[in-house]
mmCIF file of C-alpha atoms and ligand atoms in Angstrom:
data_model
loop_
_atom_site.group_PDB
_atom_site.id
_atom_site.type_symbol
_atom_site.label_atom_id
_atom_site.label_comp_id
_atom_site.label_asym_id
_atom_site.label_seq_id
_atom_site.Cartn_x
_atom_site.Cartn_y
_atom_site.Cartn_z
ATOM 1 C CA MET I 1 2.455 -5.709 18.233
ATOM 2 C CA PRO I 2 3.052 -4.391 21.784
ATOM 3 C CA GLU I 3 2.360 -0.686 22.335
ATOM 4 C CA ARG I 4 5.632 1.242 22.104
ATOM 5 C CA LYS I 5 6.780 3.690 24.725
ATOM 6 C CA LYS I 6 6.598 7.392 23.946
ATOM 7 C CA MET I 7 9.928 8.733 22.729
ATOM 8 C CA THR I 8 11.263 11.553 24.899
ATOM 9 C CA LEU I 9 14.173 13.969 24.749
ATOM 10 C CA PRO I 10 16.059 12.097 27.509
ATOM 11 C CA SER I 11 15.558 8.805 25.628
ATOM 12 C CA LEU I 12 17.075 10.355 22.490
ATOM 13 C CA PHE I 13 20.124 11.513 24.455
ATOM 14 C CA LYS I 14 20.331 8.091 26.102
ATOM 15 C CA LYS I 15 20.600 6.510 22.661
ATOM 16 C CA VAL I 16 23.472 8.854 21.833
ATOM 17 C CA ALA I 17 25.201 8.026 25.131
ATOM 18 C CA ASN I 18 24.788 4.298 24.387
ATOM 19 C CA ASN I 19 26.110 4.771 20.857
ATOM 20 C CA GLU I 20 22.795 3.585 19.383
ATOM 21 C CA PRO I 21 22.014 5.325 16.062
ATOM 22 C CA ILE I 22 18.767 7.310 15.972
ATOM 23 C CA THR I 23 16.318 6.599 13.140
ATOM 24 C CA MET I 24 14.386 9.421 11.528
ATOM 25 C CA LEU I 25 12.162 9.614 8.447
ATOM 26 C CA THR I 26 9.953 12.173 6.823
ATOM 27 C CA CYS I 27 6.225 11.506 6.879
ATOM 28 C CA TYR I 28 3.222 13.526 5.796
ATOM 29 C CA ASP I 29 0.073 11.429 6.236
ATOM 30 C CA TYR I 30 -1.834 9.160 8.621
ATOM 31 C CA PRO I 31 -1.336 5.692 7.049
ATOM 32 C CA THR I 32 2.408 6.178 6.546
ATOM 33 C CA ALA I 33 2.724 7.464 10.119
ATOM 34 C CA TYR I 34 0.912 4.349 11.320
ATOM 35 C CA PHE I 35 3.480 2.115 9.562
ATOM 36 C CA GLN I 36 6.422 4.173 10.830
ATOM 37 C CA GLU I 37 5.046 3.885 14.351
ATOM 38 C CA GLN I 38 4.804 0.077 13.969
ATOM 39 C CA ALA I 39 8.350 -0.066 12.569
ATOM 40 C CA GLY I 40 9.676 1.706 15.669
ATOM 41 C CA ILE I 41 11.089 4.779 13.889
ATOM 42 C CA ASP I 42 12.408 7.073 16.646
ATOM 43 C CA MET I 43 11.731 10.463 15.078
ATOM 44 C CA ILE I 44 9.331 11.625 12.374
ATOM 45 C CA LEU I 45 9.870 14.860 10.478
ATOM 46 C CA VAL I 46 6.839 16.408 8.851
ATOM 47 C CA GLY I 47 9.092 18.139 6.349
ATOM 48 C CA ASP I 48 8.092 21.051 4.176
ATOM 49 C CA SER I 49 9.372 18.726 1.448
ATOM 50 C CA LEU I 50 5.687 17.776 1.400
ATOM 51 C CA GLY I 51 5.327 20.722 -0.961
ATOM 52 C CA MET I 52 7.203 18.668 -3.551
ATOM 53 C CA THR I 53 6.432 15.064 -2.559
ATOM 54 C CA MET I 54 2.731 15.474 -1.734
ATOM 55 C CA LEU I 55 1.567 18.688 -3.378
ATOM 56 C CA GLY I 56 3.639 18.594 -6.567
ATOM 57 C CA TYR I 57 5.247 22.047 -6.290
ATOM 58 C CA GLU I 58 8.669 22.602 -7.898
ATOM 59 C CA SER I 59 10.155 23.688 -4.533
ATOM 60 C CA THR I 60 9.274 23.928 -0.841
ATOM 61 C CA LEU I 61 8.698 27.683 -0.966
ATOM 62 C CA PRO I 62 4.914 27.767 -1.547
ATOM 63 C CA VAL I 63 4.214 25.629 1.554
ATOM 64 C CA THR I 64 2.168 27.421 4.224
ATOM 65 C CA MET I 65 1.771 27.018 7.991
ATOM 66 C CA GLU I 66 -1.769 25.762 7.307
ATOM 67 C CA ASP I 67 -0.379 22.969 5.065
ATOM 68 C CA MET I 68 2.166 22.042 7.732
ATOM 69 C CA ILE I 69 -0.308 22.003 10.612
ATOM 70 C CA ARG I 70 -2.842 19.899 8.685
ATOM 71 C CA HIS I 71 -0.235 17.271 7.734
ATOM 72 C CA SER I 72 1.406 17.280 11.188
ATOM 73 C CA GLN I 73 -1.963 16.607 12.818
ATOM 74 C CA ALA I 74 -2.557 13.630 10.495
ATOM 75 C CA VAL I 75 0.910 12.235 11.230
ATOM 76 C CA ARG I 76 0.426 12.603 14.975
ATOM 77 C CA ARG I 77 -2.842 10.664 14.739
ATOM 78 C CA GLY I 78 -0.970 7.823 13.020
ATOM 79 C CA SER I 79 2.043 7.900 15.304
ATOM 80 C CA PRO I 80 1.338 8.857 18.908
ATOM 81 C CA ASN I 81 4.759 7.746 20.181
ATOM 82 C CA ALA I 82 7.476 8.850 17.761
ATOM 83 C CA TRP I 83 9.255 12.146 18.526
ATOM 84 C CA LEU I 84 7.398 14.390 16.090
ATOM 85 C CA ILE I 85 9.089 17.349 14.410
ATOM 86 C CA GLY I 86 7.208 20.157 12.679
ATOM 87 C CA ASP I 87 9.266 21.754 9.923
ATOM 88 C CA MET I 88 8.878 25.526 9.831
ATOM 89 C CA PRO I 89 7.920 26.588 6.294
ATOM 90 C CA TYR I 90 9.382 29.430 4.256
ATOM 91 C CA MET I 91 8.823 32.860 5.844
ATOM 92 C CA SER I 92 7.255 31.449 9.008
ATOM 93 C CA TYR I 93 10.413 32.317 11.008
ATOM 94 C CA GLN I 94 12.740 34.376 8.786
ATOM 95 C CA PRO I 95 10.945 37.736 9.316
ATOM 96 C CA SER I 96 11.499 37.956 13.104
ATOM 97 C CA VAL I 97 12.106 36.137 16.373
ATOM 98 C CA GLU I 98 8.495 36.870 17.263
ATOM 99 C CA SER I 99 7.134 35.190 14.117
ATOM 100 C CA ALA I 100 9.412 32.223 14.803
ATOM 101 C CA ILE I 101 8.127 31.747 18.376
ATOM 102 C CA ARG I 102 4.491 32.238 17.381
ATOM 103 C CA ASN I 103 4.639 29.694 14.538
ATOM 104 C CA ALA I 104 6.722 27.194 16.504
ATOM 105 C CA GLY I 105 4.040 27.409 19.195
ATOM 106 C CA ARG I 106 1.368 26.530 16.631
ATOM 107 C CA PHE I 107 3.105 23.220 15.850
ATOM 108 C CA MET I 108 3.095 22.359 19.547
ATOM 109 C CA ALA I 109 -0.420 23.561 20.414
ATOM 110 C CA GLU I 110 -2.314 22.582 17.259
ATOM 111 C CA ALA I 111 -0.480 19.451 16.100
ATOM 112 C CA SER I 112 1.003 18.015 19.318
ATOM 113 C CA CYS I 113 4.529 18.155 17.893
ATOM 114 C CA ASP I 114 7.485 17.507 20.203
ATOM 115 C CA ALA I 115 9.887 19.925 18.524
ATOM 116 C CA ILE I 116 10.358 22.127 15.485
ATOM 117 C CA LYS I 117 13.072 22.414 12.843
ATOM 118 C CA LEU I 118 14.205 25.454 10.924
ATOM 119 C CA GLU I 119 16.845 26.099 8.273
ATOM 120 C CA GLY I 120 19.874 28.374 8.551
ATOM 121 C CA GLY I 121 23.036 29.018 10.535
ATOM 122 C CA ALA I 122 24.307 31.831 12.751
ATOM 123 C CA ALA I 123 21.840 34.280 11.175
ATOM 124 C CA MET I 124 18.981 32.175 12.588
ATOM 125 C CA ALA I 125 20.563 31.606 16.030
ATOM 126 C CA ASP I 126 18.364 34.274 17.662
ATOM 127 C CA ARG I 127 15.236 32.483 16.312
ATOM 128 C CA ILE I 128 16.475 29.205 17.841
ATOM 129 C CA ARG I 129 17.224 30.979 21.137
ATOM 130 C CA GLY I 130 13.765 32.591 21.243
ATOM 131 C CA ILE I 131 12.002 29.305 20.498
ATOM 132 C CA VAL I 132 14.054 27.371 23.068
ATOM 133 C CA ASP I 133 13.440 30.100 25.676
ATOM 134 C CA ALA I 134 9.726 29.666 24.989
ATOM 135 C CA GLY I 135 10.116 26.033 26.099
ATOM 136 C CA ILE I 136 10.072 24.454 22.633
ATOM 137 C CA PRO I 137 12.856 22.021 21.621
ATOM 138 C CA ALA I 138 14.465 23.258 18.395
ATOM 139 C CA ILE I 139 16.465 21.609 15.612
ATOM 140 C CA GLY I 140 18.788 23.448 13.233
ATOM 141 C CA HIS I 141 19.278 22.447 9.590
ATOM 142 C CA LEU I 142 22.561 23.142 7.763
ATOM 143 C CA GLY I 143 24.214 22.204 4.486
ATOM 144 C CA LEU I 144 21.729 21.961 1.652
ATOM 145 C CA THR I 145 18.848 24.021 2.973
ATOM 146 C CA PRO I 146 16.086 23.760 0.351
ATOM 147 C CA GLN I 147 14.421 27.068 1.290
ATOM 148 C CA SER I 148 17.629 28.820 0.109
ATOM 149 C CA VAL I 149 18.071 26.641 -2.977
ATOM 150 C CA SER I 150 18.246 29.658 -5.266
ATOM 151 C CA ALA I 151 21.070 31.273 -3.238
ATOM 152 C CA LEU I 152 22.878 27.918 -2.972
ATOM 153 C CA GLY I 153 22.841 27.387 -6.734
ATOM 154 C CA GLY I 154 20.623 24.290 -6.819
ATOM 155 C CA PHE I 155 20.229 20.966 -5.009
ATOM 156 C CA ARG I 156 23.935 20.160 -4.607
ATOM 157 C CA VAL I 157 26.479 19.098 -1.978
ATOM 158 C CA GLN I 158 27.475 21.940 0.373
ATOM 159 C CA GLY I 159 30.788 22.554 2.163
ATOM 160 C CA LYS I 160 33.212 20.779 -0.162
ATOM 161 C CA SER I 161 35.924 23.421 0.162
ATOM 162 C CA ALA I 162 37.725 24.044 3.474
ATOM 163 C CA SER I 163 36.397 27.592 3.724
ATOM 164 C CA LEU I 164 32.751 26.641 3.110
ATOM 165 C CA ALA I 165 33.105 23.631 5.425
ATOM 166 C CA LYS I 166 34.491 25.931 8.163
ATOM 167 C CA LYS I 167 31.474 28.220 7.779
ATOM 168 C CA ILE I 168 29.103 25.252 8.222
ATOM 169 C CA ALA I 169 31.060 24.029 11.290
ATOM 170 C CA GLU I 170 30.871 27.556 12.778
ATOM 171 C CA ASP I 171 27.154 27.751 12.032
ATOM 172 C CA ALA I 172 26.686 24.417 13.828
ATOM 173 C CA LYS I 173 28.429 25.819 16.931
ATOM 174 C CA ALA I 174 26.296 28.975 16.800
ATOM 175 C CA LEU I 175 23.086 26.901 16.697
ATOM 176 C CA GLU I 176 24.324 24.636 19.486
ATOM 177 C CA LYS I 177 25.162 27.672 21.651
ATOM 178 C CA ALA I 178 21.719 29.122 20.918
ATOM 179 C CA GLY I 179 20.189 25.984 22.438
ATOM 180 C CA ALA I 180 19.424 23.673 19.498
ATOM 181 C CA PHE I 181 19.248 20.131 20.890
ATOM 182 C CA MET I 182 19.826 18.678 17.420
ATOM 183 C CA ILE I 183 21.320 19.720 14.087
ATOM 184 C CA LEU I 184 20.521 18.093 10.790
ATOM 185 C CA LEU I 185 23.301 18.096 8.203
ATOM 186 C CA GLU I 186 21.939 17.670 4.694
ATOM 187 C CA MET I 187 24.297 16.778 1.854
ATOM 188 C CA VAL I 188 27.627 17.816 3.362
ATOM 189 C CA PRO I 189 30.788 15.701 2.916
ATOM 190 C CA ASP I 190 31.129 12.778 5.337
ATOM 191 C CA ARG I 191 34.328 14.141 6.904
ATOM 192 C CA LEU I 192 32.720 17.496 7.646
ATOM 193 C CA CYS I 193 29.812 15.667 9.295
ATOM 194 C CA GLU I 194 32.317 13.657 11.341
ATOM 195 C CA VAL I 195 34.155 16.797 12.480
ATOM 196 C CA ILE I 196 30.907 18.514 13.493
ATOM 197 C CA THR I 197 29.690 15.388 15.331
ATOM 198 C CA LYS I 198 32.979 15.111 17.259
ATOM 199 C CA ARG I 199 32.880 18.813 18.196
ATOM 200 C CA ALA I 200 29.227 18.689 19.308
ATOM 201 C CA GLU I 201 28.642 19.250 23.014
ATOM 202 C CA GLY I 202 25.193 18.186 24.169
ATOM 203 C CA CYS I 203 23.803 18.488 20.652
ATOM 204 C CA ILE I 204 22.697 15.512 18.551
ATOM 205 C CA ILE I 205 23.881 15.494 14.925
ATOM 206 C CA MET I 206 21.748 13.825 12.250
ATOM 207 C CA SER I 207 22.826 12.998 8.705
ATOM 208 C CA LEU I 208 20.847 13.206 5.505
ATOM 209 C CA GLY I 209 23.243 12.135 2.786
ATOM 210 C CA SER I 210 26.166 13.257 4.949
ATOM 211 C CA GLY I 211 27.694 9.895 5.825
ATOM 212 C CA PRO I 212 27.740 7.440 8.706
ATOM 213 C CA HIS I 213 29.487 9.452 11.440
ATOM 214 C CA ALA I 214 26.469 11.336 12.803
ATOM 215 C CA HIS I 215 24.375 10.203 15.787
ATOM 216 C CA GLY I 216 21.578 9.117 13.463
ATOM 217 C CA GLN I 217 20.205 8.997 9.943
ATOM 218 C CA LEU I 218 17.332 10.689 8.140
ATOM 219 C CA LEU I 219 15.824 9.733 4.789
ATOM 220 C CA ILE I 220 12.987 11.192 2.779
ATOM 221 C CA TYR I 221 10.265 8.546 2.819
ATOM 222 C CA HIS I 222 9.296 9.091 -0.834
ATOM 223 C CA ASP I 223 12.892 8.559 -1.971
ATOM 224 C CA MET I 224 13.305 5.295 -0.057
ATOM 225 C CA PHE I 225 10.215 3.751 -1.671
ATOM 226 C CA GLY I 226 10.458 5.105 -5.215
ATOM 227 C CA LEU I 227 7.439 7.361 -4.718
ATOM 228 C CA TYR I 228 8.786 10.642 -6.102
ATOM 229 C CA PRO I 229 8.709 10.602 -9.878
ATOM 230 C CA ARG I 230 10.779 13.718 -10.643
ATOM 231 C CA PHE I 231 14.208 12.582 -9.440
ATOM 232 C CA LYS I 232 16.004 10.143 -7.167
ATOM 233 C CA PRO I 233 18.822 11.734 -5.171
ATOM 234 C CA LYS I 234 22.098 9.767 -5.095
ATOM 235 C CA MET I 235 22.043 9.578 -1.296
ATOM 236 C CA ALA I 236 18.643 7.854 -1.184
ATOM 237 C CA LYS I 237 18.731 4.083 -0.937
ATOM 238 C CA VAL I 238 15.555 2.516 -2.320
ATOM 239 C CA PHE I 239 14.426 0.062 0.375
ATOM 240 C CA GLY I 240 11.436 -1.146 -1.647
ATOM 241 C CA ASN I 241 9.919 -0.030 -4.923
ATOM 242 C CA ALA I 242 6.423 0.811 -3.749
ATOM 243 C CA GLY I 243 6.050 3.163 -6.711
ATOM 244 C CA GLU I 244 6.425 0.224 -9.101
ATOM 245 C CA VAL I 245 4.038 -1.964 -7.069
ATOM 246 C CA ILE I 246 1.422 0.804 -7.067
ATOM 247 C CA LEU I 247 1.803 1.485 -10.798
ATOM 248 C CA ASN I 248 1.415 -2.219 -11.637
ATOM 249 C CA GLY I 249 -1.675 -2.395 -9.407
ATOM 250 C CA LEU I 250 -3.209 0.636 -11.091
ATOM 251 C CA LYS I 251 -2.600 -0.807 -14.566
ATOM 252 C CA ALA I 252 -4.136 -4.129 -13.476
ATOM 253 C CA TYR I 253 -7.219 -2.334 -12.121
ATOM 254 C CA HIS I 254 -7.591 -0.385 -15.352
ATOM 255 C CA ASP I 255 -7.281 -3.579 -17.427
ATOM 256 C CA GLU I 256 -9.676 -5.585 -15.231
ATOM 257 C CA VAL I 257 -12.414 -2.944 -15.353
ATOM 258 C CA ILE I 258 -12.089 -2.657 -19.131
ATOM 259 C CA GLY I 259 -11.985 -6.473 -19.435
ATOM 260 C CA LYS I 260 -14.997 -6.812 -17.075
ATOM 261 C CA GLN I 261 -13.040 -9.011 -14.656
ATOM 262 C CA PHE I 262 -13.589 -6.537 -11.832
ATOM 263 C CA PRO I 263 -15.749 -6.463 -9.780
ATOM 264 C CA GLN I 264 -16.336 -10.103 -8.787
ATOM 265 C CA ARG I 265 -19.118 -11.405 -6.532
ATOM 266 C CA GLU I 266 -17.107 -10.764 -3.335
ATOM 267 C CA ASN I 267 -16.662 -7.095 -4.253
ATOM 268 C CA TRP I 268 -20.332 -5.993 -4.066
ATOM 269 C CA PHE I 269 -23.336 -6.123 -1.755
ATOM 270 C CA THR I 270 -26.754 -7.672 -2.288
ATOM 271 C CA MET I 271 -30.251 -7.091 -0.875
ATOM 272 C CA PRO I 272 -32.898 -9.687 0.071
ATOM 273 C CA ASP I 273 -35.210 -10.792 -2.808
ATOM 274 C CA GLU I 274 -38.341 -9.563 -1.055
ATOM 275 C CA GLU I 275 -36.853 -6.081 -0.558
ATOM 276 C CA TYR I 276 -35.820 -6.003 -4.194
ATOM 277 C CA ASP I 277 -39.316 -7.028 -5.355
ATOM 278 C CA GLU I 278 -40.805 -4.377 -3.076
ATOM 279 C CA LEU I 279 -38.451 -1.779 -4.515
ATOM 280 C CA LEU I 280 -39.464 -2.615 -8.091
ATOM 281 C CA LYS I 281 -43.150 -2.341 -7.088
ATOM 282 C CA GLU I 282 -42.517 1.035 -5.407
ATOM 283 C CA LEU I 283 -40.718 2.358 -8.443
ATOM 284 C CA LYS I 284 -43.511 1.451 -10.908
HETATM 285 O O1 KIV B 301 11.503 19.179 4.387
HETATM 286 C C1 KIV B 301 12.213 18.213 4.634
HETATM 287 O O2 KIV B 301 11.858 17.039 4.452
HETATM 288 C C2 KIV B 301 13.544 18.482 5.149
HETATM 289 C C3 KIV B 301 14.544 17.422 4.958
HETATM 290 C C4 KIV B 301 15.060 17.516 3.570
HETATM 291 C C5 KIV B 301 15.611 17.532 5.951
HETATM 292 O O3 KIV B 301 13.793 19.539 5.625
#
């Protein structure tokens, strides 16, 4: 496969100008990043969802900066050319603008990320402004923001009423004005996503379960391949049931070892007869 060109901020905006949808997926490890790179995925988000999908926590809240940096580094090694987003974990930016800039800088310096993402609306606009002023491209995240899942009353659609939808649209404007080059809308109604996309000025809008009217689409990798056992969100299309393939393979391995069908001759290594005889002599 020919080497792909490095994705850049101007090339993302060019796609928007040409009405070409942007593709974005979550990713947390080297081999998956390698495949996403080969598939030509434009943007990779090392989401703090890794707390649930990779580490088995009940929520994203226990995820640390150290977890995020380690996984982002692995993803960057697998995908040198996608536009790589580091997702700022819980309490890495909420306490202050200073903490936000410092931790955003870690994603860039230690994991070669291209941008960061953080959750929250107008209340987080000063964090976005600080990060952007420090020369780091920033993405806002509105709608269902998993770090506030307790305040939001669970993993559910946000902005169904006119008043809540208006608040999300206003938050989007506040983030745009603060300098966010992109806003991710997670689980908001399609018409709200359409309104926000139409009102956007120089800001790319991405949809996760928010309909087709955004400039691009994001999915959680584990949902699209049946790899997360706890639940399957309605919005996630399963593009291949890797979970089932893996489970069948594991059962077959278990059965073959018990049934002494594995390993076969091609699965082990031998040594020359004379070395073996010498070994037996030495061990006497
Ligand atoms: O952590 C993550 O993967 C995310 C997506 C749900 C947008 O923030």
